[in-house]
């Protein structure tokens, strides 16, 4: 089965730093999702994109279809950004009957005051 | 408020005792899905449903059943739970397939099978 690779696995930074989390996938996709999982476990969708770039507040997501790579950036990071960030893709041809997303293992981000 | 609800949030049970985890959404979404999350493995799809009475297997369906009799509800049934089904379970819904639609997740159900 096609994988989704995220890096880094763990990231600790100081408040105010610019954060970049990377996601790579292997073959053609229909869509890429960035999700945020809070320390309490709840999951929130941040972005869904299939090309280009999207911005929401201090969060920016980009995707390069040719390089099969996406990045999630956080500007002016804050302790409340501490969470696990998960990349998920919908492969065009997932096979096996599954119609869902294939998930990366997540990046555990800690922002220290 | 638009939301996906799951019950129970926490459950400790014993091997072989049938259980049901309920999932309900109030957004009139057609697509619903169940995932399990395990340390080191990430989220994996168990079953999904494209609409009422339409369900299909995901990546890890063994030991689970689902039904979709109403649009809003998508219960997950473990007929004979085993310890390897100890996990964190998430229900999710979206207007349509995740190819083109944002997914909304429930709060999660932490299941322990002894």
Short mmCIF file of C-alpha atoms in Angstrom, two decimals:
data_model
loop_
_atom_site.label_atom_id
_atom_site.label_comp_id
_atom_site.label_asym_id
_atom_site.label_seq_id
_atom_site.Cartn_x
_atom_site.Cartn_y
_atom_site.Cartn_z
CA UNK A 1 0.00 0.00 0.00
CA UNK A 2 1.20 3.52 -0.78
CA UNK A 3 2.68 5.33 2.18
CA UNK A 4 2.69 8.90 3.42
CA UNK A 5 5.93 10.09 5.00
CA UNK A 6 6.12 13.03 7.39
CA UNK A 7 9.11 14.82 8.79
CA UNK A 8 10.18 15.60 11.35
CA UNK A 9 8.52 13.11 13.70
CA UNK A 10 9.10 15.41 16.66
CA UNK A 11 9.78 19.13 16.75
CA UNK A 12 10.37 21.42 19.71
CA UNK A 13 10.67 25.15 19.08
CA UNK A 14 10.51 28.44 20.91
CA UNK A 15 7.52 30.73 20.81
CA UNK A 16 7.65 33.00 17.77
CA UNK A 17 9.65 30.68 15.55
CA UNK A 18 8.65 29.83 11.99
CA UNK A 19 7.67 26.16 11.78
CA UNK A 20 7.75 23.87 8.77
CA UNK A 21 6.36 20.34 8.67
CA UNK A 22 6.85 18.22 5.57
CA UNK A 23 4.79 15.52 3.90
CA UNK A 24 5.77 13.29 0.97
CA UNK A 25 3.66 10.79 -0.92
CA UNK A 26 4.39 8.25 -3.61
CA UNK A 27 1.95 8.40 -6.52
CA UNK A 28 -0.88 10.50 -7.90
CA UNK A 29 -3.40 11.90 -5.45
CA UNK A 30 -6.84 13.46 -5.63
CA UNK A 31 -6.39 15.56 -2.52
CA UNK A 32 -4.12 16.17 0.45
CA UNK A 33 -5.40 17.01 3.90
CA UNK A 34 -3.64 18.57 6.87
CA UNK A 35 -5.15 17.73 10.24
CA UNK A 36 -4.43 18.87 13.78
CA UNK A 37 -4.81 16.54 16.73
CA UNK A 38 -5.02 18.27 20.08
CA UNK A 39 -3.42 16.81 23.22
CA UNK A 40 -6.89 15.69 24.32
CA UNK A 41 -7.19 13.59 21.16
CA UNK A 42 -9.71 15.53 19.05
CA UNK A 43 -8.92 15.92 15.34
CA UNK A 44 -9.62 19.06 13.35
CA UNK A 45 -9.25 19.53 9.62
CA UNK A 46 -6.93 22.45 8.81
CA UNK A 47 -6.64 22.35 5.03
CA UNK A 48 -7.63 20.34 2.03
CA UNK A 49 -5.71 21.07 -1.15
CA UNK A 50 -4.97 19.56 -4.51
CA UNK A 51 -2.73 22.29 -5.93
CA UNK A 52 -1.02 25.54 -5.01
CA UNK A 53 -1.24 27.17 -1.63
CA UNK A 54 -3.80 27.95 1.05
CA UNK A 55 -3.59 30.29 4.04
CA UNK A 56 -5.66 30.53 7.17
CA UNK A 57 -4.48 32.93 9.84
CA UNK A 58 -0.92 31.98 10.77
CA UNK A 59 -1.09 28.66 8.95
CA UNK A 60 0.01 28.16 5.36
CA UNK A 61 -0.16 24.92 3.38
CA UNK A 62 1.55 24.36 0.06
CA UNK A 63 1.65 21.44 -2.32
CA UNK A 64 3.98 20.62 -5.21
CA UNK A 65 2.30 18.01 -7.38
CA UNK A 66 5.38 17.32 -9.51
CA UNK A 67 7.57 16.68 -6.47
CA UNK A 68 4.78 14.86 -4.58
CA UNK A 69 5.42 17.00 -1.55
CA UNK A 70 3.46 19.29 0.75
CA UNK A 71 4.50 21.59 3.57
CA UNK A 72 2.60 23.06 6.48
CA UNK A 73 4.03 26.31 7.82
CA UNK A 74 3.18 28.07 11.07
CA UNK A 75 4.25 31.70 11.39
CA UNK A 76 4.79 33.36 14.77
CA UNK A 77 4.29 30.06 16.58
CA UNK A 78 2.54 30.02 19.95
CA UNK A 79 2.32 27.43 22.74
CA UNK A 80 -1.31 26.81 21.78
CA UNK A 81 -0.03 25.47 18.44
CA UNK A 82 1.40 22.49 20.33
CA UNK A 83 -0.30 19.46 18.84
CA UNK A 84 0.21 16.53 16.49
CA UNK A 85 -0.05 17.55 12.83
CA UNK A 86 -1.14 14.82 10.47
CA UNK A 87 -0.86 14.72 6.70
CA UNK A 88 -3.35 12.53 4.84
CA UNK A 89 -3.80 11.86 1.15
CA UNK A 90 -6.51 10.43 -1.02
CA UNK A 91 -4.66 8.35 -3.57
CA UNK A 92 -6.25 8.30 -6.99
CA UNK A 93 -5.98 4.53 -7.20
CA UNK A 94 -5.99 3.21 -3.65
CA UNK A 95 -7.02 -0.32 -4.49
CA UNK A 96 -8.44 -2.84 -2.04
CA UNK A 97 -11.82 -1.16 -2.06
CA UNK A 98 -10.80 1.50 0.41
CA UNK A 99 -12.14 4.94 -0.41
CA UNK A 100 -10.61 6.76 2.49
CA UNK A 101 -7.51 8.64 3.34
CA UNK A 102 -4.00 7.30 3.86
CA UNK A 103 -2.44 8.96 6.86
CA UNK A 104 1.07 9.86 7.84
CA UNK A 105 2.19 8.99 11.34
CA UNK A 106 2.09 12.63 12.42
CA UNK A 107 4.52 15.30 13.61
CA UNK A 108 4.48 16.00 17.32
CA UNK A 109 5.04 19.76 17.75
CA UNK A 110 5.83 21.44 21.05
CA UNK A 111 6.12 25.22 21.24
CA UNK A 112 7.83 26.39 24.41
CA UNK A 113 7.07 29.83 25.90
CA UNK B 1 -23.67 23.43 16.22
CA UNK B 2 -22.35 21.20 13.45
CA UNK B 3 -20.76 18.18 15.01
CA UNK B 4 -19.99 14.48 14.99
CA UNK B 5 -20.73 12.73 18.26
CA UNK B 6 -19.49 9.36 19.46
CA UNK B 7 -20.53 7.28 22.44
CA UNK B 8 -19.14 6.06 24.66
CA UNK B 9 -15.97 8.14 24.92
CA UNK B 10 -14.23 5.55 27.06
CA UNK B 11 -14.94 1.83 27.36
CA UNK B 12 -13.22 -1.03 29.12
CA UNK B 13 -14.58 -4.45 28.29
CA UNK B 14 -13.61 -8.09 28.23
CA UNK B 15 -12.81 -10.42 25.37
CA UNK B 16 -15.87 -11.72 23.55
CA UNK B 17 -18.46 -9.32 24.96
CA UNK B 18 -20.27 -7.70 22.03
CA UNK B 19 -20.23 -3.92 21.96
CA UNK B 20 -21.41 -1.05 19.79
CA UNK B 21 -19.86 2.38 19.44
CA UNK B 22 -22.36 4.89 18.13
CA UNK B 23 -21.61 7.75 15.74
CA UNK B 24 -24.00 10.48 14.74
CA UNK B 25 -23.64 13.62 12.62
CA UNK B 26 -26.03 16.55 12.24
CA UNK B 27 -24.65 17.99 8.98
CA UNK B 28 -26.63 15.84 6.53
CA UNK B 29 -23.37 14.38 5.27
CA UNK B 30 -23.49 11.48 2.84
CA UNK B 31 -20.03 10.04 3.58
CA UNK B 32 -19.13 8.53 6.94
CA UNK B 33 -16.10 6.56 8.00
CA UNK B 34 -14.54 4.77 10.94
CA UNK B 35 -10.82 4.91 11.71
CA UNK B 36 -8.65 3.41 14.39
CA UNK B 37 -5.49 5.05 15.68
CA UNK B 38 -2.64 3.04 17.15
CA UNK B 39 0.78 4.24 18.35
CA UNK B 40 3.36 4.04 15.59
CA UNK B 41 0.76 3.14 12.97
CA UNK B 42 -1.26 6.31 12.61
CA UNK B 43 -4.90 6.36 11.56
CA UNK B 44 -6.28 3.51 9.46
CA UNK B 45 -9.69 3.21 7.88
CA UNK B 46 -11.95 0.38 9.10
CA UNK B 47 -15.17 0.87 7.12
CA UNK B 48 -16.81 3.64 5.20
CA UNK B 49 -20.26 4.46 3.88
CA UNK B 50 -21.05 6.53 0.81
CA UNK B 51 -24.73 6.81 1.69
CA UNK B 52 -27.62 5.05 3.40
CA UNK B 53 -27.41 1.26 3.00
CA UNK B 54 -24.06 1.59 1.16
CA UNK B 55 -21.04 0.43 3.14
CA UNK B 56 -17.66 -0.97 2.20
CA UNK B 57 -14.46 -2.22 3.77
CA UNK B 58 -11.49 -0.01 4.46
CA UNK B 59 -7.94 -1.15 5.15
CA UNK B 60 -8.52 -3.02 8.43
CA UNK B 61 -12.12 -4.34 8.51
CA UNK B 62 -11.49 -7.71 10.20
CA UNK B 63 -13.44 -8.12 13.44
CA UNK B 64 -15.76 -5.16 12.81
CA UNK B 65 -19.23 -4.63 11.38
CA UNK B 66 -21.09 -1.46 10.48
CA UNK B 67 -24.56 -0.47 9.34
CA UNK B 68 -26.02 2.66 7.79
CA UNK B 69 -29.78 2.55 8.17
CA UNK B 70 -30.15 6.29 8.57
CA UNK B 71 -28.09 9.07 7.05
CA UNK B 72 -27.04 10.55 10.38
CA UNK B 73 -25.94 7.36 12.17
CA UNK B 74 -23.07 4.96 11.50
CA UNK B 75 -22.52 2.55 14.40
CA UNK B 76 -19.41 0.39 14.71
CA UNK B 77 -20.06 -3.11 16.02
CA UNK B 78 -17.52 -5.46 17.56
CA UNK B 79 -19.25 -8.85 17.73
CA UNK B 80 -16.49 -10.56 19.69
CA UNK B 81 -13.86 -8.04 20.78
CA UNK B 82 -10.28 -9.16 21.23
CA UNK B 83 -7.32 -7.44 22.93
CA UNK B 84 -5.83 -6.46 19.55
CA UNK B 85 -8.84 -4.22 19.05
CA UNK B 86 -7.73 -2.05 21.96
CA UNK B 87 -7.34 1.30 20.24
CA UNK B 88 -8.57 4.88 19.84
CA UNK B 89 -11.48 5.00 17.40
CA UNK B 90 -12.64 7.99 15.38
CA UNK B 91 -15.78 8.46 13.36
CA UNK B 92 -15.69 11.06 10.60
CA UNK B 93 -18.15 12.49 8.13
CA UNK B 94 -18.02 14.65 5.02
CA UNK B 95 -20.35 15.94 2.37
CA UNK B 96 -18.87 13.48 -0.09
CA UNK B 97 -15.74 11.47 -0.74
CA UNK B 98 -12.51 12.66 0.96
CA UNK B 99 -11.15 13.28 -2.53
CA UNK B 100 -12.96 16.59 -2.63
CA UNK B 101 -14.40 17.24 0.81
CA UNK B 102 -13.20 18.29 4.24
CA UNK B 103 -13.67 15.62 6.90
CA UNK B 104 -15.22 16.31 10.29
CA UNK B 105 -14.08 14.05 13.11
CA UNK B 106 -15.81 12.91 16.25
CA UNK B 107 -14.09 13.27 19.64
CA UNK B 108 -12.83 9.68 19.69
CA UNK B 109 -13.63 6.55 21.69
CA UNK B 110 -10.86 4.95 23.71
CA UNK B 111 -11.52 1.21 23.86
CA UNK B 112 -9.67 -1.26 26.05
CA UNK B 113 -10.34 -4.97 25.63
CA UNK B 114 -9.03 -7.12 28.48
#
